[in-house]
Amino acid sequence: MVFPQFDDAQVAKLYPSDLKLKSLVIVHRHGKGQRTPAHKYFKDIQPPGTWNRCHMTPFLHAFHAIAGDLRKPNGPGRPPPERPPHFKTIVLEPNHAVVEKMSAVKHLKSAAATGKGECFEGQLTDLGKETMETMGANLRSLYIERLGLITKKMDGDYHKEVYLRSTDYARTLESLQHLLHGLHPDHQGRANLTIHVRTGKNENLYPNPHCSKLNLLASDFRKALARDRSADTTELLTRFKHFGTDLDRPHLIQLFALYDTITCMDAHGVARPIGVTQADFEKLEDITTRRCFRPYDEIDGAASLAVGRFLGDLKGKLEKAQSGHRGEKLAIFSAHDTTIGPLLCAFSAWDKKYPDFASIVNFELFQEKAPSSFWARLTGKDEHYVRMLYNGKPTPIPACKLAGAHRGGDETMCTMKAFLAHVDKIIPKDYVVIPMVVETPKPAKTADAPAADAKDAKDAKAKPLTEEEKKKQEEEEELSEEDKQLKEELEMLVERLKESNTDLHKPALETLRTLIRTSTSSMTAVPKPLKFLRPHYQTIVEVYEKWNDGDNKRFLADILSVLSMSYAEEGKRDSLRYRLKGSSESAGSWGHEYVRHLALELIAEYSALTEGEEGEDASAMEVTKDTDHVLKQALEIVPFLLKHNAEADAVDLMVEIEGLEHLAQFVDKDTYSRVCLYLLSCVQFVAPPDDVACLTTAHKIYRQQEKYTQALQVSMRMQNQEMIQEDFNDCPDLLMKKQLAFLLARQQLSVQTEDEEIEEILNNSRLSENYLALARDLDVMEPKSPEDIYKSHLESTRAGLVSTNVDSAKQNLASTFVNAFVNAGFGSDKLMTATEDGSWIYKNKEHGMMSATASLGAILLWDAEIGLTQIDKYLYSQEDHIKAGAILAIGLVNAGVRNESDPALALLIDYIESTNSALRIAAIVALGIAYAGSGREDVGELLTPLVGDYKLSMEISSLACLSLGLIFVGQENGDVISAAIHTLMTDREEADLKDPYAIFMGLGIALLHMGKQSGADATLAALEVMDNSLAKTIMVLVDTCAYAGTGNVLSIQRMLHHCNDHIDSEKESDRFQAFAVIGIALIAMGEDIGTEMALRSFNHLMHYGEPVIRRAVPLALGLLCASNPLVHVLDVLSKYSHDNDQDVSMNAIFAMGLVGAGTNNARLAQMLRQLAAYYYKEPNHLFIVRIAQGLVHMGKGTLTINPFHSNRTLLSPVAVAGLLVNLVAFTDTKNLIFARGHYLLYHLLIAAYPRLLMTLDENLKPFPVTVRVGQAVDVVGQAGRPKTITGFQTHSTPVLLAYTERAELGSEEWIPLASVLEGFVILKKNPEYVDDDVEPAGK
């Protein structure tokens, strides 16, 4: 990037006639690429002679000219090249040493041995020198020829007008040399100029390595970057190891060196090394940019430490020019990319890109052409302005955008006062460099010295030192003079406190306070004052006890409170004790570590007051009178913790002292997000009622900050309908209400509203339309046949043996489900909708015809208007099974969507009382699927009588109870619960309870208590007194559903306890153990640690459990990792799929389908093809394999059945219910799935939802934007602004999201109304967005 050349129109626009350019400061960098690589690690990838590119006059010749040597010849027969101006002298600041003392000499020596234009490392090449001369020419055109800032010739007083400075590098000195050649191309020979150079700790043109604080900040940031990008780093280092990266260097430095080398090769047209793609180069550039510049943009104070001292120099030059001092008009600083980047960050102007070659920052000082200086003084008008240009483009400074801080409407023209005020904030006030260690020479020994040494040796030998004396002597020898002085001062102050003269006490105390505070403000080790006061701690305590009450005693109590942090007896809480007796000044003034220690003692004190302490003198240990005093102290330190990025400590303190309700008053717009994130992450780790308190507090804070989407998510997590309605009603923005409606629709919840458009969103009316738009964007609209999924030609079986099973009814039934799952929601397929007569239906037998017809509802999922039209003709069929299938299809097509005309109920109500059991069962199941989660009382009144009617078959009553459980999932409908328990206790015989479908009555009861935790206690108590074979099984189901997704450890322990029992299945039902295993997964799912522990438990259960337990383990794995194909889980299931127990193997195959549902996972698809070949002789196994294949390709890879959404914070009760129906059915596949209950598989569709991110405009139309999609990162409790995703790729919406993936917008041009980019997100234009890529007009 070279400073551009401006035409007359641009100059007139940028430089108004009523302003005079008074002074100019230029900061430029040398070559990124237009030099040789600065590292020698990768010579093997650079062809010989690559860097013979230094034929133009090098700095070496300038050095010899300065030193007075003769110029070196250029070789025989070759004319001398045109030489840039040489300088009279180059001096070092601040002591003005001569150039020979510069460290640059080592670079020059390495160049002296080269010939034929060969360059040394990091040298400016001919290309770089030409570019610098071009930039100099463009600067000359603007500032000398057009604006007349300085004289055109380098003579006379030129050296007074121009100040030149460079860093101590040959390439920067050469860059400056050739820039001046471009400014004054006609000048030859030596110029009367001086280049100023600083070295060591005096250098401030780049981040000084002597600054220990800056090194620590940057080191921590780069370590975090190395962890964040470890995958990319390792992959690149492994692939390019043969380039020479196997040196003993840090990984990021290796990648930086490789990036530097390739950049230099690109700039000079040298082919890249074989194997380095553009994607590799972009990764290298991203890592390098993050490593070199992001610390100064993201870490508070880093930019100040990096370039703050240089800005002090800049300020001085501008103030000098403003004052009217006749002298310097132009200052040029030749620096580096590590100067430009931090400099831009200091002014909040960095564009997040690596500064290009020859990047330049100009600071222009203008003076307004007022009538006279007298008039300016009289009016008090600030007649000076400063403008910053980056690569020739005026760059606004945020501090100058304020009213009165800029000139007229030009925000880039900053008033001198506002500019200097901003610079003053950046200049570090307490900059400290690591001091140079200088060895003091030992004095020469005199003639008397040997005698003195002998005498000392003799005395030492005569008086041997004790261990204590030796230790003291060693400590004194180790102490520096400064430490010895501090120690003596502290001992003197302690002695003052012991004196009887009270006038000496207060000054001594004030000095002690000052010394301690300055050392404890930021502690990484025990501060020296505390360390030196350790022997005197007990003495100070005794002094305190002797003093009379008064200000001095309270003062001393404050100091003792801090000292007790390190030296008090453990458990006595003396820091808190003395704190309460002190002067009540701010605890934060003593530093962060003291506040944290005080918080721990407050927690211990609260625990002692509420729970009591062991021991006879427990009451004597208590420091405060009651818990109110503890709360008061806590409320004093919470604001400090929140202000100093210790939100987790503040929350922990308030949780432990049960004072969370007081936290919200201290949270502001800067801390709310981190506080609430930590609160919500604590929910799964605290015991009731603290979990509810965490949720309530987070909700209160979100409402205070008017973050309605986050508040609504918390309300939905609490399943509190009143709070949900209140959050929705209180939202003042109509567009935001629409976003809230999308969130509610995803959870299948409804609220009262009069807005038709919002009602349409709540009803999911546009779900089918948007889903098909996604499919068209992904180009997956073409229907898939079952054979497209099976890919039988890839199965390694003998064709002759397979052909006998291809047309069997069971395999046709399997193809029906595969067809339904794969084409779900697409509205077309190759079996059902491809023909008018529905010929595929007749390739199935009896109940198979029912499932075949019902598949039409799955294919037309969410599209009730078109779906009902196509289903209607089958309602008039003479075949009852086809008619029943059509009834079930009506329920499926209405699953998850609502309609004002309520077609499902209108069409199905007549079949509820049908005398045909097939039609009646289909209608009952269809109502449950269609109205799942709706809580419709009218549908409940229709089905509830069926539950308690003992005259009906157990199948009908149980399925009615199941449908009611789906409709009122998590709503604890008392009528249904009482009807179900009553009929189980009194109306049903033991034979009824042994019916295969009876378990679904228990599941229906359990679903009603979904997520209610202790709310299920009454039902569990009623079931406990029920004396029949189903009682314990239902109790386990209710208990697990009540704690679904909570991660409750006690509930998991109860389930494991159930698994410990060894039961004789012939004498007693052991089925409850299967549901206990599934319950472990149900409770632990959604929480990473719980999931990991559950997987370990399943491994043990599989090895040592009873058969019924082993059969349930694969199902539990499928639930735990639904639509999340973890490699190690797939490997385990693959192993179980070959188990000797057929039920275990079939359940494992089905679980593989659940784990890969909707992912199109290629590895899993290959596993299933191998299983199809393995089980080609087993019809039942092959049936399950086909079902699993259909699930893996569900929705052609666009759907998910995982019940968690919104960044895994919300659990959909309806989705969990749909999964549980299938898992329960697979505990008895013989009597259900392989009999006539295969239609239960369609319950999976109520758990299905598009795994998409679709952005919408304000008119709710799809609006493509750029997003970054990557693996989610847990940022709870992390400091700063950590990245929430890693390893991202850039896409345009709509885009698919895997279970562990998250998305973020690619730019700040649009503001999402949702807090989580998932599902449907409405965007609105960011009014503050400025497109940095837009070029000025005419440029």
Short mmCIF file of C-alpha atoms in Angstrom, two decimals, residues 8-387:
data_model
loop_
_atom_site.label_atom_id
_atom_site.label_comp_id
_atom_site.label_asym_id
_atom_site.label_seq_id
_atom_site.Cartn_x
_atom_site.Cartn_y
_atom_site.Cartn_z
CA ASP A 8 -6.58 18.77 -8.01
CA ALA A 9 -10.20 17.96 -7.10
CA GLN A 10 -9.18 15.66 -4.30
CA VAL A 11 -6.71 18.18 -2.92
CA ALA A 12 -9.36 20.91 -2.96
CA LYS A 13 -11.77 18.66 -1.07
CA LEU A 14 -9.28 17.42 1.52
CA TYR A 15 -7.49 20.74 2.11
CA PRO A 16 -10.01 23.64 2.41
CA SER A 17 -8.76 27.10 1.51
CA ASP A 18 -9.55 28.48 4.98
CA LEU A 19 -7.12 26.07 6.62
CA LYS A 20 -3.35 26.22 6.54
CA LEU A 21 -1.22 23.11 6.89
CA LYS A 22 1.21 24.00 9.64
CA SER A 23 3.01 20.77 10.47
CA LEU A 24 3.14 17.14 9.37
CA VAL A 25 4.25 14.01 11.24
CA ILE A 26 4.73 10.85 9.13
CA VAL A 27 5.04 7.33 10.53
CA HIS A 28 5.73 4.71 7.87
CA ARG A 29 6.87 1.12 7.76
CA HIS A 30 9.25 -0.74 5.51
CA GLY A 31 8.38 -3.76 3.41
CA LYS A 32 5.98 -6.55 4.18
CA GLY A 33 7.19 -8.76 1.42
CA GLN A 34 9.31 -6.18 -0.45
CA ARG A 35 12.33 -7.20 1.52
CA THR A 36 14.08 -10.50 2.13
CA PRO A 37 12.69 -12.90 4.77
CA ALA A 38 13.72 -11.89 8.27
CA HIS A 39 14.17 -15.53 9.31
CA LYS A 40 16.60 -18.13 8.01
CA TYR A 41 14.60 -21.24 8.92
CA PHE A 42 13.21 -21.90 5.45
CA LYS A 43 16.14 -21.65 3.09
CA ASP A 44 15.34 -25.06 1.64
CA ILE A 45 12.14 -23.79 -0.02
CA GLN A 46 13.85 -20.79 -1.65
CA PRO A 47 15.70 -21.56 -4.92
CA PRO A 48 19.38 -20.52 -5.09
CA GLY A 49 19.77 -16.93 -6.15
CA THR A 50 16.25 -16.03 -5.09
CA TRP A 51 17.44 -13.05 -3.11
CA ASN A 52 20.06 -11.61 -5.47
CA ARG A 53 17.90 -8.50 -5.54
CA CYS A 54 19.98 -5.83 -3.77
CA HIS A 55 21.82 -4.10 -6.63
CA MET A 56 20.72 -0.56 -5.79
CA THR A 57 22.85 1.43 -3.39
CA PRO A 58 22.54 -0.36 -0.06
CA PHE A 59 22.75 1.23 3.31
CA LEU A 60 26.20 -0.33 3.59
CA HIS A 61 27.57 2.23 1.11
CA ALA A 62 25.95 5.04 3.04
CA PHE A 63 27.61 3.77 6.19
CA HIS A 64 31.06 3.79 4.60
CA ALA A 65 30.48 7.28 3.28
CA ILE A 66 29.51 8.48 6.73
CA ALA A 67 32.52 6.82 8.31
CA GLY A 68 34.77 8.63 5.87
CA ASP A 69 35.74 5.54 3.84
CA LEU A 70 35.98 5.48 0.08
CA ARG A 71 32.92 4.31 -1.77
CA LYS A 72 33.24 0.75 -2.91
CA PRO A 73 33.43 0.20 -6.67
CA ASN A 74 30.48 -1.31 -8.46
CA GLY A 75 32.46 -3.76 -10.56
CA PRO A 76 34.19 -3.52 -13.91
CA GLY A 77 32.27 -2.07 -16.78
CA ARG A 78 29.23 -1.12 -14.73
CA PRO A 79 28.19 2.53 -14.25
CA PRO A 80 27.52 3.67 -10.69
CA PRO A 81 23.79 3.60 -9.86
CA GLU A 82 21.93 6.77 -8.97
CA ARG A 83 22.55 7.32 -5.28
CA PRO A 84 20.05 8.57 -2.76
CA PRO A 85 21.21 11.36 -0.46
CA HIS A 86 23.68 10.47 2.26
CA PHE A 87 23.54 11.98 5.69
CA LYS A 88 25.91 14.12 7.60
CA THR A 89 25.58 12.01 10.73
CA ILE A 90 23.46 9.37 12.40
CA VAL A 91 23.21 9.73 16.16
CA LEU A 92 21.76 7.70 18.98
CA GLU A 93 19.27 9.27 21.36
CA PRO A 94 19.36 10.27 24.16
CA ASN A 95 23.16 10.38 24.55
CA HIS A 96 24.00 11.17 20.88
CA ALA A 97 26.51 8.33 20.46
CA VAL A 98 28.00 7.86 16.99
CA VAL A 99 26.66 5.35 14.49
CA GLU A 100 29.46 2.81 15.00
CA LYS A 101 27.89 1.91 18.34
CA MET A 102 24.62 0.91 16.69
CA SER A 103 23.59 -2.73 16.76
CA ALA A 104 22.87 -2.33 13.07
CA VAL A 105 26.59 -2.80 12.46
CA LYS A 106 26.12 -6.57 12.86
CA HIS A 107 23.74 -6.51 9.90
CA LEU A 108 26.22 -4.51 7.87
CA LYS A 109 29.03 -6.96 8.51
CA SER A 110 26.90 -9.81 7.23
CA ALA A 111 26.28 -7.83 4.06
CA ALA A 112 29.91 -6.96 3.55
CA ALA A 113 30.73 -10.54 2.52
CA THR A 114 28.05 -10.73 -0.15
CA GLY A 115 28.34 -9.91 -3.80
CA LYS A 116 26.40 -9.91 -7.04
CA GLY A 117 23.51 -8.13 -5.35
CA GLU A 118 22.95 -10.87 -2.79
CA CYS A 119 20.84 -9.75 0.18
CA PHE A 120 21.08 -10.62 3.84
CA GLU A 121 18.13 -11.49 6.10
CA GLY A 122 15.53 -8.76 6.42
CA GLN A 123 17.18 -6.41 3.90
CA LEU A 124 15.18 -4.07 1.69
CA THR A 125 15.33 -5.32 -1.90
CA ASP A 126 15.50 -3.22 -5.06
CA LEU A 127 11.72 -3.55 -5.37
CA GLY A 128 11.23 -2.26 -1.85
CA LYS A 129 13.58 0.65 -2.46
CA GLU A 130 11.77 1.62 -5.66
CA THR A 131 8.43 1.51 -3.85
CA MET A 132 9.74 3.77 -1.08
CA GLU A 133 10.97 6.25 -3.69
CA THR A 134 7.53 6.17 -5.36
CA MET A 135 5.89 6.93 -2.03
CA GLY A 136 8.36 9.78 -1.50
CA ALA A 137 7.45 11.17 -4.91
CA ASN A 138 3.72 11.08 -4.09
CA LEU A 139 4.36 12.81 -0.76
CA ARG A 140 6.42 15.45 -2.59
CA SER A 141 3.60 16.02 -5.08
CA LEU A 142 1.11 16.76 -2.31
CA TYR A 143 2.97 18.37 0.55
CA ILE A 144 5.82 20.19 -1.23
CA GLU A 145 4.59 21.09 -4.71
CA ARG A 146 0.87 21.66 -3.94
CA LEU A 147 0.77 22.68 -0.27
CA GLY A 148 4.27 24.17 0.03
CA LEU A 149 4.93 22.76 3.48
CA ILE A 150 8.76 22.71 3.18
CA THR A 151 11.39 23.88 0.69
CA LYS A 152 11.95 21.91 -2.48
CA LYS A 153 15.71 21.59 -2.09
CA MET A 154 17.80 19.96 0.63
CA ASP A 155 19.93 22.99 1.35
CA GLY A 156 19.95 26.08 3.50
CA ASP A 157 17.78 25.65 6.58
CA TYR A 158 16.32 22.39 5.36
CA HIS A 159 17.82 20.50 8.28
CA LYS A 160 15.93 22.82 10.65
CA GLU A 161 12.58 22.13 8.97
CA VAL A 162 12.84 18.34 8.88
CA TYR A 163 13.27 15.87 11.73
CA LEU A 164 14.26 12.30 10.80
CA ARG A 165 14.20 9.25 13.02
CA SER A 166 14.53 5.52 12.41
CA THR A 167 14.67 2.34 14.43
CA ASP A 168 17.96 0.51 14.83
CA TYR A 169 17.51 -1.69 11.74
CA ALA A 170 19.25 -1.49 8.39
CA ARG A 171 15.97 -1.90 6.48
CA THR A 172 14.29 1.04 8.23
CA LEU A 173 17.32 3.24 7.69
CA GLU A 174 17.36 2.29 3.99
CA SER A 175 13.61 2.88 3.73
CA LEU A 176 14.05 6.39 5.10
CA GLN A 177 16.99 7.00 2.78
CA HIS A 178 15.01 6.07 -0.34
CA LEU A 179 11.87 7.88 0.84
CA LEU A 180 13.95 11.08 1.01
CA HIS A 181 15.29 10.32 -2.45
CA GLY A 182 11.69 10.30 -3.66
CA LEU A 183 10.99 13.58 -1.84
CA HIS A 184 14.07 15.22 -3.39
CA PRO A 185 15.04 13.27 -6.52
CA ASP A 186 17.35 16.00 -7.83
CA HIS A 187 19.64 16.00 -4.81
CA GLN A 188 22.98 14.17 -5.08
CA GLY A 189 25.64 13.46 -2.50
CA ARG A 190 25.72 14.21 1.18
CA ALA A 191 22.97 16.22 2.90
CA ASN A 192 23.23 18.37 5.99
CA LEU A 193 20.84 16.04 7.83
CA THR A 194 20.75 14.01 11.03
CA ILE A 195 18.96 10.69 11.56
CA HIS A 196 18.03 10.05 15.17
CA VAL A 197 18.09 6.48 16.45
CA ARG A 198 17.26 5.03 19.87
CA THR A 199 18.26 1.64 21.17
CA GLY A 200 17.47 -0.69 24.07
CA LYS A 201 15.01 0.47 26.68
CA ASN A 202 14.92 3.99 25.16
CA GLU A 203 13.26 2.79 21.92
CA ASN A 204 9.57 3.66 21.69
CA LEU A 205 8.84 3.21 17.98
CA TYR A 206 7.71 -0.37 18.55
CA PRO A 207 6.59 -2.44 21.59
CA ASN A 208 9.71 -2.44 23.72
CA PRO A 209 10.75 -5.95 24.85
CA HIS A 210 12.12 -4.43 28.07
CA CYS A 211 8.57 -3.69 29.28
CA SER A 212 7.78 -6.65 31.54
CA LYS A 213 4.09 -5.82 31.91
CA LEU A 214 3.56 -5.65 28.15
CA ASN A 215 5.47 -8.90 27.70
CA LEU A 216 3.23 -10.60 30.26
CA LEU A 217 0.01 -9.34 28.64
CA ALA A 218 1.13 -10.30 25.15
CA SER A 219 2.46 -13.67 26.31
CA ASP A 220 -0.83 -14.60 27.99
CA PHE A 221 -2.75 -13.55 24.87
CA ARG A 222 -0.49 -15.55 22.55
CA LYS A 223 -0.68 -18.62 24.77
CA ALA A 224 -4.47 -18.37 24.59
CA LEU A 225 -4.20 -17.94 20.81
CA ALA A 226 -1.96 -20.99 20.61
CA ARG A 227 -4.56 -23.02 22.50
CA ASP A 228 -7.41 -21.57 20.43
CA ARG A 229 -5.70 -22.32 17.12
CA SER A 230 -3.90 -25.48 18.25
CA ALA A 231 -5.66 -27.60 15.64
CA ASP A 232 -4.66 -25.31 12.75
CA THR A 233 -1.16 -24.83 14.16
CA THR A 234 -0.52 -28.54 14.59
CA GLU A 235 -1.91 -29.36 11.16
CA LEU A 236 0.19 -26.73 9.39
CA LEU A 237 3.37 -27.60 11.28
CA THR A 238 2.90 -31.28 10.52
CA ARG A 239 2.30 -30.73 6.82
CA PHE A 240 5.14 -28.27 6.35
CA LYS A 241 7.65 -29.91 8.66
CA HIS A 242 9.92 -30.71 5.75
CA PHE A 243 10.24 -26.96 5.05
CA GLY A 244 12.44 -26.65 8.12
CA THR A 245 9.95 -26.00 10.93
CA ASP A 246 11.42 -28.69 13.17
CA LEU A 247 13.59 -26.13 14.92
CA ASP A 248 13.45 -25.58 18.63
CA ARG A 249 11.15 -22.58 18.33
CA PRO A 250 7.61 -21.76 19.62
CA HIS A 251 4.96 -22.90 17.21
CA LEU A 252 3.42 -19.49 16.50
CA ILE A 253 6.83 -18.02 15.80
CA GLN A 254 7.47 -20.82 13.29
CA LEU A 255 4.21 -20.05 11.51
CA PHE A 256 4.96 -16.32 11.58
CA ALA A 257 8.36 -17.02 9.99
CA LEU A 258 6.77 -19.21 7.31
CA TYR A 259 4.14 -16.55 6.58
CA ASP A 260 6.86 -13.90 6.33
CA THR A 261 8.87 -16.03 3.93
CA ILE A 262 5.92 -16.78 1.64
CA THR A 263 4.84 -13.12 1.66
CA CYS A 264 8.30 -12.06 0.53
CA MET A 265 8.26 -14.70 -2.21
CA ASP A 266 4.80 -13.56 -3.41
CA ALA A 267 5.92 -9.92 -3.56
CA HIS A 268 8.85 -10.79 -5.79
CA GLY A 269 6.99 -13.21 -8.06
CA VAL A 270 8.73 -16.29 -6.71
CA ALA A 271 6.58 -19.44 -6.88
CA ARG A 272 5.22 -20.62 -3.57
CA PRO A 273 6.51 -23.92 -2.14
CA ILE A 274 4.70 -26.99 -3.42
CA GLY A 275 1.79 -27.88 -1.16
CA VAL A 276 1.02 -24.37 0.12
CA THR A 277 -2.51 -23.50 -0.98
CA GLN A 278 -4.30 -20.16 -0.78
CA ALA A 279 -6.34 -21.52 2.13
CA ASP A 280 -3.10 -22.39 3.95
CA PHE A 281 -1.79 -18.88 3.32
CA GLU A 282 -5.01 -17.33 4.66
CA LYS A 283 -4.75 -19.44 7.81
CA LEU A 284 -1.14 -18.34 8.25
CA GLU A 285 -2.14 -14.71 7.73
CA ASP A 286 -4.99 -14.98 10.23
CA ILE A 287 -2.78 -16.55 12.91
CA THR A 288 -0.01 -14.02 12.30
CA THR A 289 -2.38 -11.05 12.41
CA ARG A 290 -3.92 -12.31 15.65
CA ARG A 291 -0.49 -12.94 17.20
CA CYS A 292 1.03 -9.60 16.23
CA PHE A 293 -1.81 -7.12 16.61
CA ARG A 294 -4.89 -8.47 18.39
CA PRO A 295 -3.36 -8.02 21.89
CA TYR A 296 -3.22 -4.26 21.35
CA ASP A 297 -6.82 -4.17 20.13
CA GLU A 298 -8.37 -6.41 22.78
CA ILE A 299 -6.28 -6.01 25.96
CA ASP A 300 -6.86 -2.79 27.89
CA GLY A 301 -3.65 -0.81 28.24
CA ALA A 302 -1.60 -2.90 25.80
CA ALA A 303 -1.58 -0.24 23.05
CA SER A 304 -0.63 2.36 25.65
CA LEU A 305 2.39 0.32 26.74
CA ALA A 306 3.34 -0.37 23.12
CA VAL A 307 3.27 3.13 21.56
CA GLY A 308 2.20 5.45 24.38
CA ARG A 309 5.70 6.84 24.89
CA PHE A 310 6.01 7.56 21.17
CA LEU A 311 2.71 9.43 21.29
CA GLY A 312 4.29 11.57 24.00
CA ASP A 313 6.95 12.53 21.44
CA LEU A 314 4.23 13.20 18.87
CA LYS A 315 2.36 15.41 21.32
CA GLY A 316 5.49 17.43 21.96
CA LYS A 317 6.07 18.07 18.27
CA LEU A 318 2.46 19.12 17.64
CA GLU A 319 2.41 21.43 20.65
CA LYS A 320 5.71 22.94 19.56
CA ALA A 321 4.29 23.61 16.08
CA GLN A 322 1.05 25.00 17.52
CA SER A 323 2.91 27.48 19.69
CA GLY A 324 4.30 29.12 16.56
CA HIS A 325 7.86 27.93 17.04
CA ARG A 326 9.76 28.41 13.83
CA GLY A 327 11.56 25.21 13.10
CA GLU A 328 10.39 21.69 12.31
CA LYS A 329 7.54 21.42 9.87
CA LEU A 330 8.01 17.81 8.86
CA ALA A 331 8.89 14.84 11.07
CA ILE A 332 9.42 11.40 9.50
CA PHE A 333 9.60 8.25 11.60
CA SER A 334 10.79 5.11 9.77
CA ALA A 335 9.37 2.19 11.72
CA HIS A 336 7.73 -1.24 11.44
CA ASP A 337 4.41 -3.03 11.07
CA THR A 338 4.54 -3.46 14.87
CA THR A 339 4.44 0.34 15.06
CA ILE A 340 1.57 0.93 12.64
CA GLY A 341 -0.70 -1.77 14.13
CA PRO A 342 -0.55 -0.68 17.82
CA LEU A 343 -0.69 2.97 16.72
CA LEU A 344 -3.98 2.37 14.89
CA CYS A 345 -5.29 0.34 17.85
CA ALA A 346 -4.47 3.23 20.20
CA PHE A 347 -6.81 5.42 18.13
CA SER A 348 -9.43 2.64 17.67
CA ALA A 349 -8.76 2.79 13.92
CA TRP A 350 -7.31 -0.66 13.19
CA ASP A 351 -9.12 -2.43 10.34
CA LYS A 352 -8.27 -5.93 11.68
CA LYS A 353 -5.87 -6.49 8.77
CA TYR A 354 -2.09 -6.88 8.61
CA PRO A 355 -0.58 -3.47 7.71
CA ASP A 356 0.52 -3.62 4.10
CA PHE A 357 3.97 -2.77 2.78
CA ALA A 358 4.77 0.93 2.99
CA SER A 359 1.72 1.60 5.16
CA ILE A 360 1.82 5.18 6.34
CA VAL A 361 0.09 7.20 9.05
CA ASN A 362 0.09 10.99 8.67
CA PHE A 363 -0.76 13.43 11.47
CA GLU A 364 -1.57 16.81 9.91
CA LEU A 365 -1.74 19.98 12.02
CA PHE A 366 -3.90 22.75 10.54
CA GLN A 367 -4.39 26.34 11.58
CA GLU A 368 -7.60 28.14 10.82
CA LYS A 369 -6.97 31.33 8.92
CA ALA A 370 -8.57 33.71 11.47
CA PRO A 371 -8.48 37.50 10.87
CA SER A 372 -5.65 37.88 13.33
CA SER A 373 -4.02 36.17 16.26
CA PHE A 374 -5.45 38.92 18.45
CA TRP A 375 -8.98 38.03 17.29
CA ALA A 376 -8.31 34.36 18.03
CA ARG A 377 -7.15 35.16 21.56
CA LEU A 378 -10.14 37.46 22.07
CA THR A 379 -12.74 34.88 20.98
CA GLY A 380 -10.96 31.96 22.63
CA LYS A 381 -11.53 29.94 19.48
CA ASP A 382 -9.48 26.73 19.08
CA GLU A 383 -7.98 27.53 15.72
CA HIS A 384 -5.84 24.38 15.43
CA TYR A 385 -6.98 21.00 14.18
CA VAL A 386 -5.34 17.60 13.84
CA ARG A 387 -6.26 15.01 11.20
#
